[in-house]
Amino acid sequence: MQTSSSTGLIALDWGTSSLRAYRFDKQGKVVDKRALPWGIMNLPPAENGADTINADSPDAGFRRALQAACGDWLREAPGTPLIAAGMVGSKQGWREAPYLDVPLAVSNIGKSLTTVDTGLGTPLHIVSGLLERSVLPNVIRGEETQVAGILDQLKVEDILIGLPGTHSKWVHVTGRRITHFDTFMTGEMYAALSNHTILGRTMQRDGVPDDDAFLRGAGVAKTSDGRAGMLSNIFSSRTLGLTGELSPRAQSDYLSGLLIGHEIAALLALADGRLQARIALIGDDMLCQRYRQVLALYGVTQVEIAEAATEHGLWKLAEHAGLIA
Amino acid sequence: MQTSSSTGLIALDWGTSSLRAYRFDKQGKVVDKRALPWGIMNLPPAENGADTINADSPDAGFRRALQAACGDWLREAPGTPLIAAGMVGSKQGWREAPYLDVPLAVSNIGKSLTTVDTGLGTPLHIVSGLLERSVLPNVIRGEETQVAGILDQLKVEDILIGLPGTHSKWVHVTGRRITHFDTFMTGEMYAALSNHTILGRTMQRDGVPDDDAFLRGAGVAKTSDGRAGMLSNIFSSRTLGLTGELSPRAQSDYLSGLLIGHEIAALLALADGRLQARIALIGDDMLCQRYRQVLALYGVTQVEIAEAATEHGLWKLAEHAGLIA
């Protein structure tokens, strides 16, 4: 594919295990994109001969990844502004982009980018994560960019945004300010329980979704049995198997539903049963569908699923930062 | 040590990863005991030459373990009754001892033993586990024997017995009947989170207990932050580290406290805030001390710690079974 001088921004969604690159035209339309395996914990090794990057530099792996992601785009359109969000800005990333304190206006996120020299003639601007200080502090890194994207896409000022995944995040936005967010370790908990506890031993995972088992699990947290809490309820994935009431094939979806049900029940408890009027979900499509099902089960029915929030957010933050003419 | 004809019972606490053997005299006093690594998932291999057990038999590994545990005791006192409790009676054990339904009188447990031929001139009597049928069924196997032991030791009719461990069990006894029990996967959850999630990555575990961190975690479930539930609260083990409020050394005890606190909070919620008047704990001594601390934090102060419940229980069940003259 030919790149052209119409390139307006190159943006990176740079996480722990993957790197996504987007080339925008000057009007903010994505005209090219790539997915590479070069997450910050999996940077590309030095190549013999052709490699012109100083391999001794602590930046070398990051520079090689950046080169692979967009070196050709930059050669075609020298000086194009570069922006990145995600774990690339963490302590383990290329350069630490210090957390910004919540509450804050979404438009301020783009005004506090951290810059790193790339050796490619244009610096990389890294988006900061957010920190909410409280008795139990909370952090996000990467999701702030998706939030900025959704606000722009939906043209809303007040919304509750759910970002399900390894760590599920729920971000409260009021008057285009991020006022509060919560983290639930739902995805990682599911993986740890399925792969490293007795619950996994009786599961047969064949990849065929079992919606009935999922919803059965999801409903537990709202019954009187739910009062026993997640630490107790999860054991039923095994005992329902022992009594022949839940097949080995149904157990993983049941457990997944059980965890998500507890997440939504807790989210409602924190909000005294009333969530913000408008709710959007962003993330893996099937996971978002499942969260929507569980929300409906708990009486929350007005939920939309947003798309492409990351690239929209990267563009928007670059605008706020004044990187785009 | 010389065994003698005064042997009245040989009893086994036979779990997944270990095998404990007790030799009782005719008055019910333990006169010898042994711990072997031959749990049902780790049975001894065939020995060349000396092994007289048919290695092709599915029983062979169990027979070898039994021989190692008490072959000499049985040679000295042929025909001594043999009893065993624990996972040896599970589907993966030597012979499945089917679950007995709860509620039931404790004195009935010993009347439903499952017998297996040992080839040693005396059969092995295996104690059944218990099953509580309900929307979320519950099972125990091994703990029923400890409950029988505690009731006999404490001479009580009504008590709540806590058995903390990999799976923490809480058994309600009224009028010497087991009426209800709950399971919390607290110990296994702690191991899975520490070893297989991001929470473990920032922990430094040096084995020195940090009581302050433990109690700090234990208190979370009773604060307003506790409403976010365990799936959310556990993330604070990481974020308090990020903000410098919890050292890497303190994180594992903090997480342990956090989980146990949620267990006790749920136990209280299930009982509408009022637990049975008398409470006993049985298990690893340090763990029982910690549970007692957390119970006190939640306002439950009359808690005793019982000892040697397994061997007492095995003797008592053998009595109920009529195995002892």
XYZ file of C-alpha atoms in Angstrom:
650
model
C 0.000 0.000 0.000
C 1.316 3.453 -0.932
C 1.457 5.954 1.874
C 1.096 9.593 0.930
C 1.851 13.047 2.175
C -1.699 13.250 3.467
C -0.568 11.479 6.659
C -1.666 13.584 9.647
C -0.819 11.404 12.644
C 0.750 8.074 13.475
C -0.696 6.602 16.641
C 0.204 3.531 18.685
C -1.776 1.406 21.076
C 1.220 -0.147 22.813
C 0.429 -2.683 25.487
C 2.160 -5.464 27.372
C 1.813 -8.117 24.719
C 0.943 -6.324 21.501
C 1.501 -3.162 19.500
C -1.102 -1.684 17.165
C -0.208 1.116 14.797
C -2.619 3.477 13.014
C -1.883 5.921 10.215
C -4.414 8.758 10.010
C -4.937 11.162 7.143
C -5.115 14.869 7.899
C -8.873 14.681 8.464
C -8.547 12.058 11.226
C -9.520 9.033 9.158
C -7.562 5.812 9.679
C -6.014 5.002 6.298
C -3.754 2.154 7.350
C -3.273 -0.036 10.401
C -1.072 -2.861 11.631
C -0.911 -5.296 14.530
C 2.491 -6.514 15.693
C 3.488 -8.834 18.515
C 5.984 -6.303 19.939
C 4.375 -5.553 23.293
C 6.668 -3.985 25.891
C 7.347 -7.399 27.420
C 8.119 -8.886 24.009
C 10.327 -6.441 22.118
C 12.045 -7.519 18.875
C 15.647 -8.766 19.134
C 18.576 -7.160 17.304
C 18.993 -8.270 13.686
C 22.495 -9.048 12.446
C 23.915 -6.642 9.904
C 20.981 -4.506 8.877
C 20.348 -3.176 12.369
C 21.507 0.443 12.660
C 20.196 0.901 16.208
C 22.754 0.868 19.031
C 21.923 -2.477 20.598
C 23.444 -1.458 23.947
C 20.980 1.357 24.456
C 18.110 0.560 26.843
C 15.886 2.102 24.168
C 17.034 -0.316 21.465
C 14.157 -2.786 21.681
C 11.566 -0.015 21.746
C 13.223 1.713 18.784
C 13.237 -1.488 16.771
C 9.559 -2.085 17.545
C 8.694 1.476 16.527
C 10.736 1.106 13.341
C 8.845 -2.096 12.498
C 5.493 -0.508 13.264
C 5.824 2.712 11.299
C 9.366 3.282 9.982
C 8.124 3.199 6.381
C 5.218 5.548 7.100
C 7.641 8.057 8.613
C 10.021 7.820 5.663
C 7.116 8.656 3.338
C 5.878 11.475 5.571
C 8.829 12.755 7.596
C 8.043 14.694 10.750
C 4.544 13.251 11.190
C 3.536 13.567 14.850
C 3.675 10.331 16.858
C 1.497 9.463 19.854
C 1.216 6.298 21.949
C -0.996 5.090 24.797
C -0.830 2.035 27.028
C 1.806 0.234 29.037
C 4.583 1.831 26.956
C 4.192 4.672 29.469
C 4.478 2.473 32.559
C 7.558 1.997 34.739
C 8.361 -1.086 32.625
C 7.753 0.827 29.371
C 9.913 3.044 27.191
C 9.520 6.121 29.348
C 7.371 6.473 32.449
C 4.490 8.857 31.834
C 3.490 9.731 35.417
C -0.105 9.157 36.478
C -2.469 12.129 36.363
C -4.768 12.575 39.345
C -8.508 11.948 39.042
C -10.856 13.829 38.948
C -9.747 15.631 35.823
C -11.192 16.991 32.587
C -10.729 14.579 29.700
C -9.416 17.473 27.615
C -6.487 17.814 30.036
C -5.097 14.336 29.383
C -3.655 15.340 26.020
C -2.012 18.397 27.586
C 0.325 16.327 29.763
C 2.091 13.994 27.360
C 5.581 12.649 28.066
C 8.067 12.898 25.224
C 10.799 10.470 24.237
C 13.389 10.764 21.459
C 12.885 8.109 18.801
C 15.895 8.681 16.544
C 13.412 8.841 13.664
C 13.304 12.629 13.387
C 10.099 13.072 15.363
C 9.546 12.459 19.077
C 7.033 10.008 20.506
C 4.396 11.538 22.779
C 3.235 9.112 25.453
C -0.162 9.385 27.161
C -0.248 9.245 30.974
C -2.375 6.819 32.941
C -4.737 8.012 35.647
C -4.536 7.576 39.414
C -7.423 7.934 41.819
C -6.033 8.453 45.324
C -8.191 7.032 48.110
C -7.947 4.448 50.875
C -7.759 1.839 48.131
C -6.132 3.707 45.234
C -6.966 2.859 41.654
C -5.080 3.171 38.376
C -5.756 2.881 34.668
C -3.362 3.121 31.738
C -4.642 2.927 28.182
C -8.335 3.037 29.080
C -8.187 6.852 29.532
C -7.573 7.045 25.793
C -10.585 4.863 25.003
C -12.708 7.055 27.260
C -11.607 10.150 25.317
C -12.527 8.363 22.105
C -15.983 7.351 23.278
C -16.847 10.831 24.542
C -15.954 12.217 21.138
C -17.795 9.514 19.227
C -21.000 9.676 21.253
C -20.900 13.440 21.832
C -21.889 12.947 25.472
C -20.900 14.730 28.667
C -22.177 12.232 31.266
C -21.700 8.497 30.886
C -20.577 5.344 32.645
C -18.078 3.472 30.496
C -17.375 -0.206 31.075
C -14.163 -1.688 29.680
C -14.325 -5.439 30.331
C -11.198 -7.531 29.981
C -8.305 -8.923 32.011
C -8.938 -6.092 34.428
C -12.407 -4.743 33.946
C -12.620 -0.968 34.400
C -15.727 1.159 35.013
C -15.133 4.856 34.426
C -17.619 7.505 35.589
C -17.691 10.660 33.460
C -19.656 13.756 34.491
C -19.494 16.972 32.493
C -16.630 15.536 30.423
C -14.640 15.051 33.622
C -13.496 11.638 34.797
C -14.723 11.652 38.383
C -14.153 8.086 39.558
C -13.318 4.615 38.344
C -13.285 1.048 39.666
C -11.245 -1.990 38.740
C -12.420 -5.597 38.890
C -9.824 -8.293 38.195
C -12.493 -10.441 36.562
C -10.687 -11.698 33.468
C -7.462 -12.478 35.268
C -9.387 -14.114 38.111
C -11.219 -16.338 35.632
C -7.928 -17.418 34.060
C -6.275 -18.080 37.426
C -9.225 -20.123 38.698
C -9.616 -22.100 35.469
C -5.938 -22.845 35.001
C -4.580 -23.060 38.532
C -7.255 -24.342 40.911
C -9.323 -27.482 41.400
C -12.174 -25.819 39.466
C -10.294 -26.240 36.218
C -9.774 -29.972 36.721
C -13.380 -30.899 36.035
C -13.851 -28.413 33.189
C -13.913 -29.444 29.558
C -13.228 -26.390 27.445
C -14.153 -26.871 23.814
C -14.696 -23.229 22.909
C -18.407 -23.616 22.198
C -20.210 -20.908 24.178
C -22.894 -22.167 26.559
C -25.177 -19.200 27.139
C -27.484 -21.036 29.522
C -24.609 -21.999 31.801
C -23.220 -18.472 31.558
C -26.519 -16.878 32.598
C -27.068 -19.448 35.314
C -23.737 -18.449 36.847
C -24.389 -14.765 36.283
C -27.597 -14.906 38.284
C -26.059 -16.357 41.459
C -24.846 -13.044 42.917
C -28.389 -11.687 43.058
C -29.894 -14.656 44.907
C -29.699 -15.262 48.648
C -26.819 -17.664 47.915
C -24.916 -14.681 46.582
C -24.524 -13.374 50.133
C -21.884 -16.060 50.647
C -19.721 -14.067 48.251
C -17.529 -15.034 45.373
C -14.984 -16.972 47.472
C -17.759 -19.386 48.369
C -19.978 -19.309 45.275
C -17.198 -20.382 42.904
C -17.015 -23.779 44.615
C -20.425 -24.556 43.100
C -18.770 -24.887 39.689
C -17.277 -28.085 41.101
C -20.121 -29.292 43.321
C -22.789 -28.889 40.633
C -20.519 -31.101 38.556
C -20.280 -33.670 41.368
C -24.078 -33.845 41.636
C -24.489 -34.125 37.874
C -26.257 -30.758 37.556
C -23.556 -29.037 35.488
C -21.689 -30.847 32.733
C -17.904 -30.542 32.381
C -18.511 -28.555 29.176
C -20.788 -26.071 30.958
C -18.507 -25.317 33.904
C -16.223 -22.717 32.356
C -19.071 -20.547 31.102
C -20.871 -20.987 34.408
C -17.773 -19.767 36.265
C -17.315 -16.869 33.861
C -20.933 -15.833 34.405
C -20.580 -16.196 38.150
C -17.619 -13.800 38.247
C -19.181 -11.221 35.923
C -22.409 -11.425 37.932
C -20.491 -10.609 41.092
C -18.791 -7.725 39.298
C -22.104 -6.210 38.190
C -23.712 -6.816 41.591
C -20.819 -4.972 43.254
C -20.977 -2.164 40.709
C -24.650 -1.708 41.573
C -23.981 -1.929 45.309
C -21.356 0.824 45.012
C -23.935 2.991 43.218
C -26.705 2.167 45.737
C -28.476 0.305 42.982
C -28.650 3.175 40.485
C -26.156 3.441 37.657
C -25.679 6.487 35.493
C -28.377 6.800 32.828
C -26.157 6.239 29.827
C -23.795 3.282 29.720
C -21.349 2.252 27.003
C -19.161 -0.820 26.791
C -15.935 -1.054 24.871
C -13.767 -4.127 24.305
C -13.834 -7.576 22.782
C -17.176 -7.881 21.034
C -18.307 -11.204 22.469
C -17.276 -10.145 25.971
C -19.221 -6.892 25.615
C -22.289 -8.845 24.495
C -21.988 -10.997 27.586
C -21.620 -8.008 29.891
C -24.696 -6.527 28.273
C -26.600 -9.757 28.998
C -25.553 -9.671 32.645
C -26.381 -5.992 33.013
C -29.861 -6.766 31.640
C -30.190 -9.607 34.157
C -29.517 -7.048 36.884
C -32.095 -4.651 35.470
C -29.776 -2.369 33.497
C -31.072 -2.440 29.952
C -29.884 0.735 28.191
C -26.376 -0.264 27.224
C -24.629 0.512 23.958
C -21.467 -1.090 22.631
C -18.876 1.315 21.247
C -16.222 0.544 18.676
C -12.798 1.771 17.609
C -12.529 3.855 20.770
C -8.748 3.540 20.974
C -7.948 5.066 17.601
C -10.579 7.776 18.045
C -9.116 8.543 21.449
C -5.536 8.714 20.181
C -6.580 11.190 17.506
C -8.559 13.262 20.012
C -5.705 13.386 22.536
C -3.296 14.428 19.770
C -5.709 17.236 18.965
C -5.870 18.309 22.616
C -2.080 18.213 22.677
C -1.845 20.516 19.662
C 0.044 17.885 17.654
C -2.386 18.194 14.751
C -2.504 21.379 12.740
C 9.463 -48.622 69.153
C 7.870 -51.906 70.175
C 4.243 -52.362 69.317
C 2.200 -54.577 71.560
C -0.988 -56.561 71.687
C -2.643 -53.591 73.361
C -3.275 -52.089 69.901
C -6.997 -51.270 69.662
C -7.273 -49.392 66.340
C -5.157 -48.285 63.412
C -6.500 -45.099 61.846
C -5.492 -43.187 58.725
C -5.926 -39.579 57.730
C -5.427 -40.142 53.997
C -5.544 -37.041 51.855
C -4.491 -35.950 48.400
C -0.855 -35.264 49.198
C -0.157 -36.985 52.513
C -0.982 -39.994 54.641
C -0.956 -39.910 58.437
C -1.217 -43.131 60.440
C -2.167 -43.466 64.112
C -1.902 -46.533 66.339
C -4.275 -46.403 69.315
C -4.176 -48.567 72.424
C -7.382 -50.231 73.584
C -8.321 -47.197 75.679
C -8.207 -44.822 72.712
C -4.830 -43.254 73.392
C -2.508 -42.623 70.443
C 0.621 -44.659 71.169
C 2.370 -44.226 67.826
C 1.995 -42.080 64.732
C 3.605 -41.552 61.359
C 3.441 -39.107 58.476
C 4.157 -40.375 54.958
C 4.101 -38.603 51.601
C 1.793 -41.243 50.073
C -1.293 -39.156 49.385
C -3.746 -40.615 46.870
C -2.187 -38.544 44.086
C 1.322 -39.643 45.065
C 1.226 -43.388 45.741
C 4.487 -45.342 46.143
C 5.863 -47.108 43.044
C 6.488 -50.871 42.866
C 9.779 -52.033 44.348
C 11.803 -54.583 42.401
C 12.006 -57.995 43.976
C 10.672 -57.524 47.480
C 7.232 -56.391 46.312
C 4.653 -59.153 46.801
C 1.709 -57.024 45.702
C 0.289 -57.666 42.221
C 1.481 -54.537 40.434
C -1.206 -54.853 37.750
C -4.029 -54.459 40.250
C -5.573 -50.981 40.411
C -5.296 -51.371 44.186
C -1.541 -51.940 44.105
C -0.417 -48.393 44.905
C -2.921 -48.064 47.733
C -1.875 -51.437 49.153
C 1.788 -50.453 49.077
C 1.025 -47.183 50.849
C -1.006 -48.998 53.500
C 1.768 -51.549 53.954
C 4.278 -48.728 54.435
C 2.016 -46.919 56.869
C 1.084 -49.791 59.171
C 2.214 -53.198 57.821
C 4.460 -53.732 60.858
C 1.758 -52.676 63.315
C -0.618 -55.196 61.753
C 1.968 -57.978 61.876
C 2.392 -57.326 65.595
C -1.346 -57.116 66.205
C -3.089 -59.111 63.462
C -6.727 -58.373 62.866
C -6.647 -54.881 64.361
C -9.518 -52.826 62.921
C -8.525 -50.268 60.275
C -10.307 -46.993 59.560
C -9.489 -44.137 57.154
C -10.932 -40.712 56.402
C -10.198 -38.197 53.669
C -9.765 -38.229 49.915
C -9.036 -41.972 49.970
C -12.833 -42.270 49.836
C -13.261 -39.968 46.840
C -13.810 -41.006 43.241
C -10.045 -40.709 42.740
C -9.344 -42.681 45.933
C -9.080 -46.383 46.721
C -12.823 -46.949 46.917
C -15.542 -44.347 46.599
C -17.362 -43.889 49.888
C -20.580 -42.203 48.707
C -21.547 -38.869 50.237
C -24.042 -38.892 53.114
C -26.775 -36.266 53.009
C -26.797 -33.359 55.439
C -28.498 -32.776 57.862
C -27.500 -35.868 59.778
C -26.565 -36.921 63.304
C -22.800 -37.076 63.779
C -23.244 -40.514 65.376
C -24.594 -41.800 62.039
C -21.400 -41.104 60.090
C -19.611 -44.101 61.600
C -22.553 -46.345 60.755
C -22.097 -45.973 56.993
C -18.481 -46.897 56.344
C -17.359 -48.343 53.007
C -15.179 -51.425 53.184
C -12.274 -52.413 50.972
C -10.136 -55.573 51.057
C -6.525 -54.798 51.955
C -4.893 -58.199 51.539
C -3.529 -57.695 55.064
C -6.065 -59.884 56.855
C -8.278 -57.006 57.954
C -10.456 -54.756 55.802
C -10.114 -50.979 55.621
C -13.234 -49.033 56.628
C -13.501 -45.734 54.760
C -15.452 -42.772 56.118
C -17.931 -41.072 53.764
C -17.907 -37.363 53.006
C -21.011 -35.237 53.402
C -23.179 -33.593 50.757
C -25.585 -30.742 51.368
C -28.042 -30.602 48.481
C -29.287 -27.119 47.609
C -29.243 -24.713 44.679
C -25.475 -24.502 45.190
C -24.597 -27.903 46.654
C -21.732 -28.289 49.078
C -19.418 -31.147 49.986
C -16.846 -32.011 52.608
C -14.616 -35.053 52.898
C -12.326 -35.496 55.879
C -13.681 -32.541 57.858
C -16.693 -34.603 59.047
C -14.205 -36.702 61.015
C -12.645 -33.627 62.632
C -16.124 -32.408 63.566
C -16.845 -35.739 65.292
C -13.565 -35.398 67.169
C -14.246 -31.860 68.347
C -17.752 -32.676 69.560
C -16.319 -35.498 71.641
C -13.413 -33.442 72.962
C -15.479 -30.403 73.903
C -18.562 -32.356 75.032
C -20.816 -29.875 73.219
C -24.057 -30.272 71.314
C -24.228 -26.887 69.558
C -21.218 -25.271 67.942
C -19.914 -23.588 64.812
C -16.681 -25.207 63.697
C -14.293 -23.400 61.369
C -11.712 -25.450 59.480
C -9.479 -22.961 57.639
C -7.166 -24.199 54.900
C -7.010 -24.648 51.130
C -10.787 -24.793 51.221
C -12.059 -23.254 54.397
C -15.126 -25.026 55.810
C -17.627 -23.749 58.385
C -19.789 -26.492 59.867
C -22.914 -25.724 61.891
C -23.777 -28.324 64.548
C -27.043 -28.238 66.490
C -27.994 -30.987 68.932
C -25.046 -33.072 67.715
C -26.479 -32.913 64.197
C -24.612 -31.334 61.290
C -27.249 -28.989 59.925
C -25.377 -26.915 57.361
C -21.907 -26.050 56.112
C -20.224 -23.545 53.831
C -17.053 -23.682 51.781
C -14.759 -20.741 51.002
C -11.889 -21.379 48.586
C -9.725 -18.931 50.511
C -6.418 -20.784 50.697
C -6.499 -21.938 47.097
C -7.564 -18.458 45.971
C -4.641 -16.913 47.825
C -2.212 -19.324 46.148
C -3.704 -18.765 42.674
C -3.619 -14.966 43.037
C -0.096 -14.904 44.483
C 1.412 -17.311 41.994
C -0.568 -16.724 38.819
C -1.727 -13.111 38.616
C -0.163 -9.665 38.419
C -0.574 -9.329 42.208
C 2.244 -11.786 42.791
C 4.677 -9.864 40.598
C 5.165 -7.021 43.052
C 5.190 -9.245 46.168
C 8.358 -10.098 48.028
C 7.697 -13.162 50.118
C 10.319 -13.730 52.806
C 8.199 -15.761 55.197
C 8.303 -13.158 57.988
C 4.686 -12.571 59.071
C 3.534 -8.951 58.889
C 0.588 -8.735 61.271
C -0.103 -5.070 60.595
C -0.413 -5.678 56.853
C -2.541 -8.745 57.522
C -4.982 -6.851 59.737
C -5.049 -3.902 57.369
C -6.197 -6.234 54.594
C -8.595 -8.061 56.903
C -10.414 -4.848 57.750
C -11.210 -3.852 54.163
C -14.351 -5.984 53.810
C -16.079 -4.149 56.656
C -15.434 -0.644 55.310
C -17.474 1.100 52.622
C -14.738 0.077 50.154
C -15.656 -3.517 50.931
C -18.903 -3.079 48.991
C -16.830 -3.256 45.800
C -16.286 -6.913 46.644
C -13.250 -9.118 46.558
C -12.802 -9.006 42.757
C -12.180 -5.289 43.079
C -10.552 -4.996 46.511
C -7.693 -7.364 45.686
C -6.361 -4.889 43.103
C -5.401 -2.613 46.019
C -2.580 -5.014 46.879
C -0.952 -3.711 43.695
C -2.096 -0.078 43.731
C -1.061 0.504 47.356
C 2.339 -0.720 46.220
C 2.328 1.690 43.259
C 1.601 4.625 45.570
C 4.255 3.537 48.063
C 1.714 2.789 50.815
C 2.357 -0.963 50.996
C 5.852 -2.411 50.708
C 6.528 -5.441 48.503
C 7.149 -7.446 51.715
C 3.758 -6.493 53.151
C 1.659 -7.333 50.104
C 1.246 -11.073 50.591
C -0.002 -10.758 54.174
C -2.219 -7.859 53.147
C -3.784 -10.017 50.413
C -4.181 -12.961 52.777
C -5.940 -10.709 55.299
C -8.118 -9.235 52.604
C -9.372 -12.674 51.532
C -9.947 -13.942 55.069
C -11.726 -10.696 55.923
C -14.091 -11.227 53.008
C -14.661 -14.805 54.159
C -15.595 -13.723 57.690
C -17.735 -10.843 56.415
C -19.654 -13.285 54.200
C -20.001 -15.782 57.030
C -21.557 -13.045 59.148
C -23.793 -11.874 56.287
C -25.091 -15.429 55.845
C -25.935 -15.525 59.568
C -27.514 -12.040 59.535
C -24.651 -10.839 61.674
C -25.077 -13.363 64.505
C -22.914 -16.462 64.676
C -23.559 -19.394 66.950
C -22.478 -18.721 70.546
C -19.674 -21.233 70.677
C -17.046 -21.317 67.938
C -14.048 -23.604 67.564
C -11.298 -23.535 64.969
C -9.247 -26.520 63.901
C -6.285 -26.580 61.536
C -2.780 -25.219 61.109
C -1.990 -23.355 64.309
C -0.765 -20.089 62.812
C -3.690 -19.990 60.392
C -6.154 -20.571 63.250
C -4.554 -17.720 65.212
C -5.023 -15.461 62.215
C -8.644 -16.462 61.752
C -9.182 -15.741 65.448
C -7.691 -12.262 64.941
C -9.999 -11.573 62.017
C -13.056 -12.883 63.856
C -12.211 -10.515 66.723
C -11.906 -7.651 64.220
C -15.453 -8.459 63.133
C -16.708 -8.537 66.714
C -16.609 -12.297 67.313
C -14.404 -12.783 70.346
C -15.303 -16.133 71.943
C -13.297 -18.496 69.768
C -11.356 -21.522 70.937
C -8.733 -23.443 68.967
C -9.065 -27.219 69.085
C -6.301 -29.740 68.560
C -5.853 -33.324 67.427
C -9.430 -33.397 66.163
C -8.655 -35.840 63.355
C -7.340 -38.666 65.515
C -10.082 -38.121 68.114
C -12.634 -38.208 65.334
C -11.272 -41.382 63.785
C -11.437 -43.142 67.164
C -14.958 -41.851 67.760
C -16.234 -42.938 64.339
C -14.684 -46.371 64.844
C -16.612 -46.577 68.119
C -19.853 -45.566 66.410
C -19.128 -48.204 63.761
C -18.724 -50.914 66.394
C -15.122 -51.593 65.300
C -13.847 -51.221 68.854
C -14.804 -53.796 71.454
